Amino acid sequence: MLVLVLAVLTVSYASSLRAYLQQRSHIGDLKVQIAEREASINDLEREKKRWDDPAYVKAQARARFGYLMPGEAGFEVIGPDGEPLEAQASLNDPDDVIKTVPTAWWTSAWESMELAGNPPPPEEEPVDLVDGTKQ
C-alpha cells in the first residue's frame, strides 16, 4: 500500500515538474524575444532621431534620389549597353578584393640574389631566332 502511494505521488510530482520546466523554458524564450524587440525599437528610435538632423536629410536625399545642391554638376555612369549603372550600395569585403598577400621587397631581392648565384639548369636548348635551328 505504501509503495502504491509513493508511486502515485512520484507520478504526480513528475508531471508537475515537467510542466514547470517547460514553462521556465518558454519564459526564457519570451525573454530573448523581448530583448531582441527592445533592441530593434532602440535602433528605430535612433534612426528616427537622425531624421531630425537637416544634414542627414540632405545626405539621404543626395544618396537615395540623386539630388544636387545649387551650383553642383551631376553625372551618371553609363554601361556598354547604354543603360545607367546602379550605384554600389555596400563596400566589398577586403578579403574578396585582395587575393594574394604582398611580399616584402627584400624577399624578392634576396630570391633574385640566390637565383643569380645558383641558376637553374636549362630545360631545353636555346633556339636560334634567325634560322629557327637549335644551337
Short mmCIF file of N, CA and C in Angstrom, two decimals:
data_model
loop_
_atom_site.label_atom_id
_atom_site.label_comp_id
_atom_site.label_asym_id
_atom_site.label_seq_id
_atom_site.Cartn_x
_atom_site.Cartn_y
_atom_site.Cartn_z
N MET A 1 0.82 -1.18 0.00
CA MET A 1 0.00 0.00 0.00
C MET A 1 0.88 1.27 0.00
N LEU A 2 1.93 1.25 0.82
CA LEU A 2 2.83 2.39 0.90
C LEU A 2 3.55 2.62 -0.42
N VAL A 3 3.96 1.56 -1.07
CA VAL A 3 4.64 1.65 -2.36
C VAL A 3 3.69 2.24 -3.41
N LEU A 4 2.44 1.85 -3.37
CA LEU A 4 1.45 2.36 -4.32
C LEU A 4 1.24 3.86 -4.11
N VAL A 5 1.18 4.32 -2.88
CA VAL A 5 1.01 5.73 -2.58
C VAL A 5 2.25 6.51 -3.05
N LEU A 6 3.43 5.98 -2.79
CA LEU A 6 4.65 6.62 -3.24
C LEU A 6 4.72 6.71 -4.76
N ALA A 7 4.29 5.68 -5.46
CA ALA A 7 4.29 5.68 -6.92
C ALA A 7 3.34 6.75 -7.46
N VAL A 8 2.15 6.87 -6.88
CA VAL A 8 1.18 7.88 -7.31
C VAL A 8 1.73 9.28 -7.06
N LEU A 9 2.34 9.51 -5.90
CA LEU A 9 2.93 10.81 -5.61
C LEU A 9 4.08 11.14 -6.57
N THR A 10 4.92 10.16 -6.88
CA THR A 10 6.04 10.37 -7.81
C THR A 10 5.54 10.74 -9.18
N VAL A 11 4.51 10.06 -9.66
CA VAL A 11 3.97 10.35 -10.99
C VAL A 11 3.35 11.75 -11.00
N SER A 12 2.63 12.11 -9.97
CA SER A 12 2.01 13.44 -9.95
C SER A 12 3.05 14.54 -9.85
N TYR A 13 4.10 14.34 -9.05
CA TYR A 13 5.16 15.34 -8.95
C TYR A 13 5.99 15.41 -10.24
N ALA A 14 6.19 14.27 -10.88
CA ALA A 14 6.98 14.25 -12.12
C ALA A 14 6.27 15.04 -13.22
N SER A 15 4.97 14.88 -13.33
CA SER A 15 4.23 15.62 -14.36
C SER A 15 4.23 17.11 -14.04
N SER A 16 4.11 17.45 -12.76
CA SER A 16 4.16 18.87 -12.36
C SER A 16 5.55 19.45 -12.63
N LEU A 17 6.58 18.66 -12.33
CA LEU A 17 7.95 19.12 -12.58
C LEU A 17 8.20 19.33 -14.07
N ARG A 18 7.68 18.43 -14.89
CA ARG A 18 7.83 18.56 -16.34
C ARG A 18 7.13 19.83 -16.84
N ALA A 19 5.93 20.10 -16.35
CA ALA A 19 5.20 21.31 -16.75
C ALA A 19 5.96 22.55 -16.28
N TYR A 20 6.52 22.50 -15.08
CA TYR A 20 7.29 23.64 -14.56
C TYR A 20 8.51 23.91 -15.44
N LEU A 21 9.23 22.87 -15.82
CA LEU A 21 10.42 23.04 -16.66
C LEU A 21 10.06 23.55 -18.05
N GLN A 22 8.94 23.10 -18.60
CA GLN A 22 8.51 23.60 -19.90
C GLN A 22 8.14 25.08 -19.82
N GLN A 23 7.49 25.46 -18.74
CA GLN A 23 7.12 26.87 -18.57
C GLN A 23 8.36 27.74 -18.40
N ARG A 24 9.37 27.27 -17.66
CA ARG A 24 10.60 28.03 -17.49
C ARG A 24 11.31 28.20 -18.84
N SER A 25 11.31 27.15 -19.66
CA SER A 25 11.92 27.23 -20.98
C SER A 25 11.16 28.24 -21.85
N HIS A 26 9.84 28.20 -21.79
CA HIS A 26 9.03 29.14 -22.57
C HIS A 26 9.27 30.58 -22.10
N ILE A 27 9.39 30.78 -20.81
CA ILE A 27 9.67 32.12 -20.27
C ILE A 27 11.03 32.60 -20.75
N GLY A 28 12.03 31.72 -20.78
CA GLY A 28 13.35 32.09 -21.29
C GLY A 28 13.30 32.51 -22.74
N ASP A 29 12.54 31.77 -23.55
CA ASP A 29 12.40 32.12 -24.97
C ASP A 29 11.71 33.48 -25.13
N LEU A 30 10.69 33.73 -24.31
CA LEU A 30 9.99 35.01 -24.38
C LEU A 30 10.89 36.16 -23.97
N LYS A 31 11.75 35.95 -22.98
CA LYS A 31 12.69 37.00 -22.56
C LYS A 31 13.66 37.33 -23.68
N VAL A 32 14.11 36.31 -24.42
CA VAL A 32 15.01 36.54 -25.56
C VAL A 32 14.29 37.35 -26.63
N GLN A 33 13.02 37.01 -26.91
CA GLN A 33 12.25 37.76 -27.91
C GLN A 33 12.06 39.20 -27.47
N ILE A 34 11.79 39.40 -26.19
CA ILE A 34 11.61 40.77 -25.68
C ILE A 34 12.89 41.57 -25.84
N ALA A 35 14.03 40.96 -25.52
CA ALA A 35 15.32 41.67 -25.66
C ALA A 35 15.59 42.03 -27.11
N GLU A 36 15.31 41.12 -28.04
CA GLU A 36 15.51 41.39 -29.47
C GLU A 36 14.61 42.54 -29.94
N ARG A 37 13.37 42.54 -29.49
CA ARG A 37 12.44 43.58 -29.92
C ARG A 37 12.80 44.93 -29.30
N GLU A 38 13.27 44.92 -28.07
CA GLU A 38 13.72 46.17 -27.46
C GLU A 38 14.93 46.74 -28.20
N ALA A 39 15.83 45.86 -28.62
CA ALA A 39 16.99 46.33 -29.40
C ALA A 39 16.53 46.91 -30.73
N SER A 40 15.55 46.27 -31.35
CA SER A 40 15.01 46.77 -32.61
C SER A 40 14.34 48.13 -32.41
N ILE A 41 13.60 48.27 -31.33
CA ILE A 41 12.95 49.55 -31.03
C ILE A 41 13.99 50.63 -30.82
N ASN A 42 15.06 50.30 -30.09
CA ASN A 42 16.12 51.29 -29.86
C ASN A 42 16.78 51.71 -31.17
N ASP A 43 17.00 50.75 -32.07
CA ASP A 43 17.59 51.09 -33.37
C ASP A 43 16.65 52.01 -34.17
N LEU A 44 15.37 51.72 -34.14
CA LEU A 44 14.41 52.54 -34.87
C LEU A 44 14.30 53.94 -34.27
N GLU A 45 14.36 54.03 -32.94
CA GLU A 45 14.31 55.36 -32.31
C GLU A 45 15.56 56.16 -32.65
N ARG A 46 16.71 55.49 -32.70
CA ARG A 46 17.94 56.17 -33.08
C ARG A 46 17.84 56.66 -34.53
N GLU A 47 17.29 55.84 -35.40
CA GLU A 47 17.11 56.25 -36.80
C GLU A 47 16.14 57.42 -36.90
N LYS A 48 15.10 57.40 -36.09
CA LYS A 48 14.12 58.50 -36.10
C LYS A 48 14.78 59.80 -35.66
N LYS A 49 15.65 59.74 -34.65
CA LYS A 49 16.35 60.94 -34.19
C LYS A 49 17.30 61.46 -35.26
N ARG A 50 17.88 60.57 -36.05
CA ARG A 50 18.78 61.00 -37.12
C ARG A 50 18.03 61.81 -38.17
N TRP A 51 16.77 61.47 -38.41
CA TRP A 51 16.00 62.19 -39.42
C TRP A 51 15.65 63.60 -38.97
N ASP A 52 15.82 63.91 -37.69
CA ASP A 52 15.60 65.29 -37.22
C ASP A 52 16.75 66.21 -37.60
N ASP A 53 17.89 65.65 -37.98
CA ASP A 53 19.06 66.44 -38.35
C ASP A 53 18.96 66.82 -39.84
N PRO A 54 18.96 68.12 -40.16
CA PRO A 54 18.85 68.53 -41.58
C PRO A 54 20.01 68.03 -42.44
N ALA A 55 21.19 67.92 -41.88
CA ALA A 55 22.32 67.43 -42.66
C ALA A 55 22.11 65.97 -43.07
N TYR A 56 21.53 65.18 -42.18
CA TYR A 56 21.25 63.78 -42.50
C TYR A 56 20.17 63.68 -43.59
N VAL A 57 19.17 64.53 -43.51
CA VAL A 57 18.11 64.54 -44.53
C VAL A 57 18.69 64.90 -45.89
N LYS A 58 19.59 65.90 -45.92
CA LYS A 58 20.24 66.27 -47.19
C LYS A 58 21.08 65.13 -47.73
N ALA A 59 21.82 64.47 -46.84
CA ALA A 59 22.66 63.36 -47.29
C ALA A 59 21.82 62.21 -47.83
N GLN A 60 20.67 61.94 -47.20
CA GLN A 60 19.80 60.88 -47.69
C GLN A 60 19.16 61.26 -49.03
N ALA A 61 18.80 62.53 -49.19
CA ALA A 61 18.23 62.98 -50.47
C ALA A 61 19.27 62.85 -51.58
N ARG A 62 20.52 63.16 -51.27
CA ARG A 62 21.58 63.01 -52.28
C ARG A 62 21.79 61.54 -52.63
N ALA A 63 21.86 60.69 -51.60
CA ALA A 63 22.17 59.28 -51.83
C ALA A 63 21.02 58.53 -52.48
N ARG A 64 19.80 58.77 -52.00
CA ARG A 64 18.67 57.98 -52.48
C ARG A 64 18.07 58.50 -53.78
N PHE A 65 18.01 59.82 -53.94
CA PHE A 65 17.32 60.39 -55.08
C PHE A 65 18.23 61.10 -56.06
N GLY A 66 19.50 61.25 -55.72
CA GLY A 66 20.44 61.91 -56.62
C GLY A 66 20.28 63.41 -56.66
N TYR A 67 19.72 64.00 -55.61
CA TYR A 67 19.55 65.45 -55.57
C TYR A 67 20.91 66.14 -55.49
N LEU A 68 20.97 67.35 -56.03
CA LEU A 68 22.19 68.15 -56.01
C LEU A 68 21.92 69.50 -55.37
N MET A 69 22.97 70.05 -54.82
CA MET A 69 22.87 71.40 -54.26
C MET A 69 23.04 72.39 -55.41
N PRO A 70 22.53 73.62 -55.25
CA PRO A 70 22.69 74.61 -56.32
C PRO A 70 24.17 74.84 -56.64
N GLY A 71 24.51 74.84 -57.91
CA GLY A 71 25.88 75.05 -58.35
C GLY A 71 26.65 73.76 -58.56
N GLU A 72 26.12 72.61 -58.15
CA GLU A 72 26.81 71.34 -58.34
C GLU A 72 26.41 70.74 -59.68
N ALA A 73 27.34 69.97 -60.25
CA ALA A 73 27.05 69.28 -61.51
C ALA A 73 26.98 67.79 -61.23
N GLY A 74 25.96 67.16 -61.73
CA GLY A 74 25.80 65.72 -61.54
C GLY A 74 26.22 64.95 -62.77
N PHE A 75 26.49 63.68 -62.57
CA PHE A 75 26.83 62.82 -63.70
C PHE A 75 26.27 61.44 -63.42
N GLU A 76 26.16 60.65 -64.48
CA GLU A 76 25.65 59.30 -64.37
C GLU A 76 26.53 58.40 -65.22
N VAL A 77 26.97 57.30 -64.67
CA VAL A 77 27.84 56.37 -65.38
C VAL A 77 26.96 55.44 -66.21
N ILE A 78 27.29 55.35 -67.48
CA ILE A 78 26.51 54.52 -68.40
C ILE A 78 27.36 53.34 -68.83
N GLY A 79 26.76 52.15 -68.82
CA GLY A 79 27.45 50.94 -69.19
C GLY A 79 27.56 50.77 -70.69
N PRO A 80 28.20 49.67 -71.13
CA PRO A 80 28.36 49.44 -72.57
C PRO A 80 27.03 49.27 -73.31
N ASP A 81 25.98 48.88 -72.60
CA ASP A 81 24.69 48.70 -73.25
C ASP A 81 23.88 49.99 -73.32
N GLY A 82 24.43 51.08 -72.78
CA GLY A 82 23.75 52.37 -72.82
C GLY A 82 22.85 52.61 -71.63
N GLU A 83 22.70 51.64 -70.76
CA GLU A 83 21.86 51.78 -69.57
C GLU A 83 22.71 52.32 -68.42
N PRO A 84 22.13 53.13 -67.55
CA PRO A 84 22.90 53.64 -66.40
C PRO A 84 23.25 52.50 -65.44
N LEU A 85 24.47 52.56 -64.92
CA LEU A 85 24.90 51.56 -63.96
C LEU A 85 24.37 51.94 -62.58
N GLU A 86 23.98 50.95 -61.82
CA GLU A 86 23.48 51.19 -60.48
C GLU A 86 24.64 51.48 -59.55
N ALA A 87 24.43 52.37 -58.61
CA ALA A 87 25.47 52.67 -57.63
C ALA A 87 25.61 51.48 -56.69
N GLN A 88 26.83 51.18 -56.31
CA GLN A 88 27.06 50.06 -55.41
C GLN A 88 26.63 50.47 -54.01
N ALA A 89 25.76 49.67 -53.41
CA ALA A 89 25.18 50.04 -52.13
C ALA A 89 26.09 49.75 -50.95
N SER A 90 27.04 48.83 -51.11
CA SER A 90 27.89 48.49 -49.98
C SER A 90 29.32 48.30 -50.45
N LEU A 91 30.23 48.37 -49.51
CA LEU A 91 31.63 48.17 -49.82
C LEU A 91 31.93 46.69 -49.95
N ASN A 92 32.92 46.37 -50.77
CA ASN A 92 33.33 44.98 -50.91
C ASN A 92 34.12 44.55 -49.69
N ASP A 93 34.09 43.27 -49.43
CA ASP A 93 34.87 42.70 -48.34
C ASP A 93 36.33 42.73 -48.75
N PRO A 94 37.23 43.27 -47.94
CA PRO A 94 38.64 43.33 -48.32
C PRO A 94 39.24 41.95 -48.58
N ASP A 95 38.71 40.93 -47.94
CA ASP A 95 39.23 39.58 -48.18
C ASP A 95 38.93 39.11 -49.60
N ASP A 96 37.82 39.62 -50.19
CA ASP A 96 37.49 39.26 -51.57
C ASP A 96 38.33 40.03 -52.57
N VAL A 97 38.74 41.24 -52.23
CA VAL A 97 39.48 42.09 -53.16
C VAL A 97 40.94 41.66 -53.24
N ILE A 98 41.57 41.48 -52.11
CA ILE A 98 42.99 41.13 -52.08
C ILE A 98 43.10 39.61 -52.01
N LYS A 99 43.48 39.00 -53.12
CA LYS A 99 43.59 37.54 -53.17
C LYS A 99 44.98 37.05 -52.80
N THR A 100 46.02 37.85 -53.06
CA THR A 100 47.38 37.43 -52.75
C THR A 100 47.95 38.33 -51.67
N VAL A 101 48.78 37.73 -50.86
CA VAL A 101 49.44 38.50 -49.81
C VAL A 101 50.70 39.13 -50.42
N PRO A 102 50.84 40.44 -50.32
CA PRO A 102 52.02 41.07 -50.91
C PRO A 102 53.28 40.65 -50.16
N THR A 103 54.36 40.48 -50.92
CA THR A 103 55.64 40.10 -50.31
C THR A 103 56.49 41.35 -50.13
N ALA A 104 57.36 41.28 -49.16
CA ALA A 104 58.25 42.42 -48.90
C ALA A 104 59.29 42.51 -50.02
N TRP A 105 59.78 43.73 -50.27
CA TRP A 105 60.72 43.93 -51.37
C TRP A 105 62.02 43.18 -51.12
N TRP A 106 62.42 43.06 -49.86
CA TRP A 106 63.70 42.38 -49.59
C TRP A 106 63.61 40.88 -49.84
N THR A 107 62.40 40.33 -49.79
CA THR A 107 62.24 38.90 -50.09
C THR A 107 62.53 38.64 -51.55
N SER A 108 61.95 39.46 -52.43
CA SER A 108 62.19 39.26 -53.86
C SER A 108 63.65 39.59 -54.22
N ALA A 109 64.26 40.58 -53.53
CA ALA A 109 65.67 40.90 -53.80
C ALA A 109 66.57 39.73 -53.38
N TRP A 110 66.28 39.14 -52.23
CA TRP A 110 67.09 38.01 -51.76
C TRP A 110 66.92 36.80 -52.69
N GLU A 111 65.69 36.55 -53.15
CA GLU A 111 65.47 35.43 -54.07
C GLU A 111 66.21 35.66 -55.38
N SER A 112 66.28 36.90 -55.87
CA SER A 112 66.99 37.14 -57.12
C SER A 112 68.49 36.97 -56.93
N MET A 113 69.02 37.32 -55.74
CA MET A 113 70.45 37.10 -55.50
C MET A 113 70.76 35.61 -55.42
N GLU A 114 69.89 34.83 -54.79
CA GLU A 114 70.10 33.39 -54.73
C GLU A 114 70.03 32.77 -56.12
N LEU A 115 69.09 33.24 -56.94
CA LEU A 115 68.95 32.72 -58.30
C LEU A 115 70.16 33.09 -59.15
N ALA A 116 70.71 34.29 -58.94
CA ALA A 116 71.88 34.69 -59.71
C ALA A 116 73.10 33.85 -59.33
N GLY A 117 73.20 33.47 -58.07
CA GLY A 117 74.33 32.66 -57.62
C GLY A 117 74.19 31.20 -58.00
N ASN A 118 72.97 30.70 -58.09
CA ASN A 118 72.72 29.29 -58.43
C ASN A 118 71.65 29.22 -59.51
N PRO A 119 71.99 29.48 -60.75
CA PRO A 119 70.97 29.47 -61.80
C PRO A 119 70.47 28.04 -62.04
N PRO A 120 69.21 27.89 -62.37
CA PRO A 120 68.68 26.56 -62.65
C PRO A 120 69.22 26.05 -63.98
N PRO A 121 69.33 24.74 -64.12
CA PRO A 121 69.81 24.20 -65.41
C PRO A 121 68.78 24.46 -66.50
N PRO A 122 69.22 24.73 -67.72
CA PRO A 122 68.26 24.99 -68.81
C PRO A 122 67.47 23.73 -69.11
N GLU A 123 66.18 23.90 -69.32
CA GLU A 123 65.31 22.76 -69.62
C GLU A 123 65.43 22.34 -71.08
N GLU A 124 65.53 23.28 -71.97
CA GLU A 124 65.65 23.00 -73.40
C GLU A 124 66.85 23.77 -73.94
N GLU A 125 67.32 23.30 -75.07
CA GLU A 125 68.40 24.04 -75.72
C GLU A 125 67.82 25.28 -76.36
N PRO A 126 68.54 26.41 -76.30
CA PRO A 126 68.01 27.63 -76.90
C PRO A 126 67.87 27.48 -78.41
N VAL A 127 66.88 28.13 -78.96
CA VAL A 127 66.61 28.11 -80.40
C VAL A 127 67.14 29.41 -81.00
N ASP A 128 67.84 29.28 -82.11
CA ASP A 128 68.35 30.46 -82.80
C ASP A 128 67.17 31.12 -83.50
N LEU A 129 66.93 32.37 -83.18
CA LEU A 129 65.79 33.07 -83.74
C LEU A 129 65.95 33.42 -85.20
N VAL A 130 67.18 33.44 -85.70
CA VAL A 130 67.39 33.85 -87.08
C VAL A 130 66.94 32.74 -88.03
N ASP A 131 67.45 31.53 -87.83
CA ASP A 131 67.09 30.45 -88.78
C ASP A 131 66.20 29.38 -88.14
N GLY A 132 65.89 29.46 -86.82
CA GLY A 132 64.97 28.54 -86.19
C GLY A 132 65.57 27.19 -85.85
N THR A 133 66.90 27.05 -85.87
CA THR A 133 67.52 25.77 -85.53
C THR A 133 68.05 25.84 -84.10
N LYS A 134 68.24 24.65 -83.50
CA LYS A 134 68.79 24.59 -82.16
C LYS A 134 70.29 24.80 -82.24
N GLN A 135 70.82 25.45 -81.21
CA GLN A 135 72.25 25.72 -81.20
C GLN A 135 73.03 24.52 -80.69
#
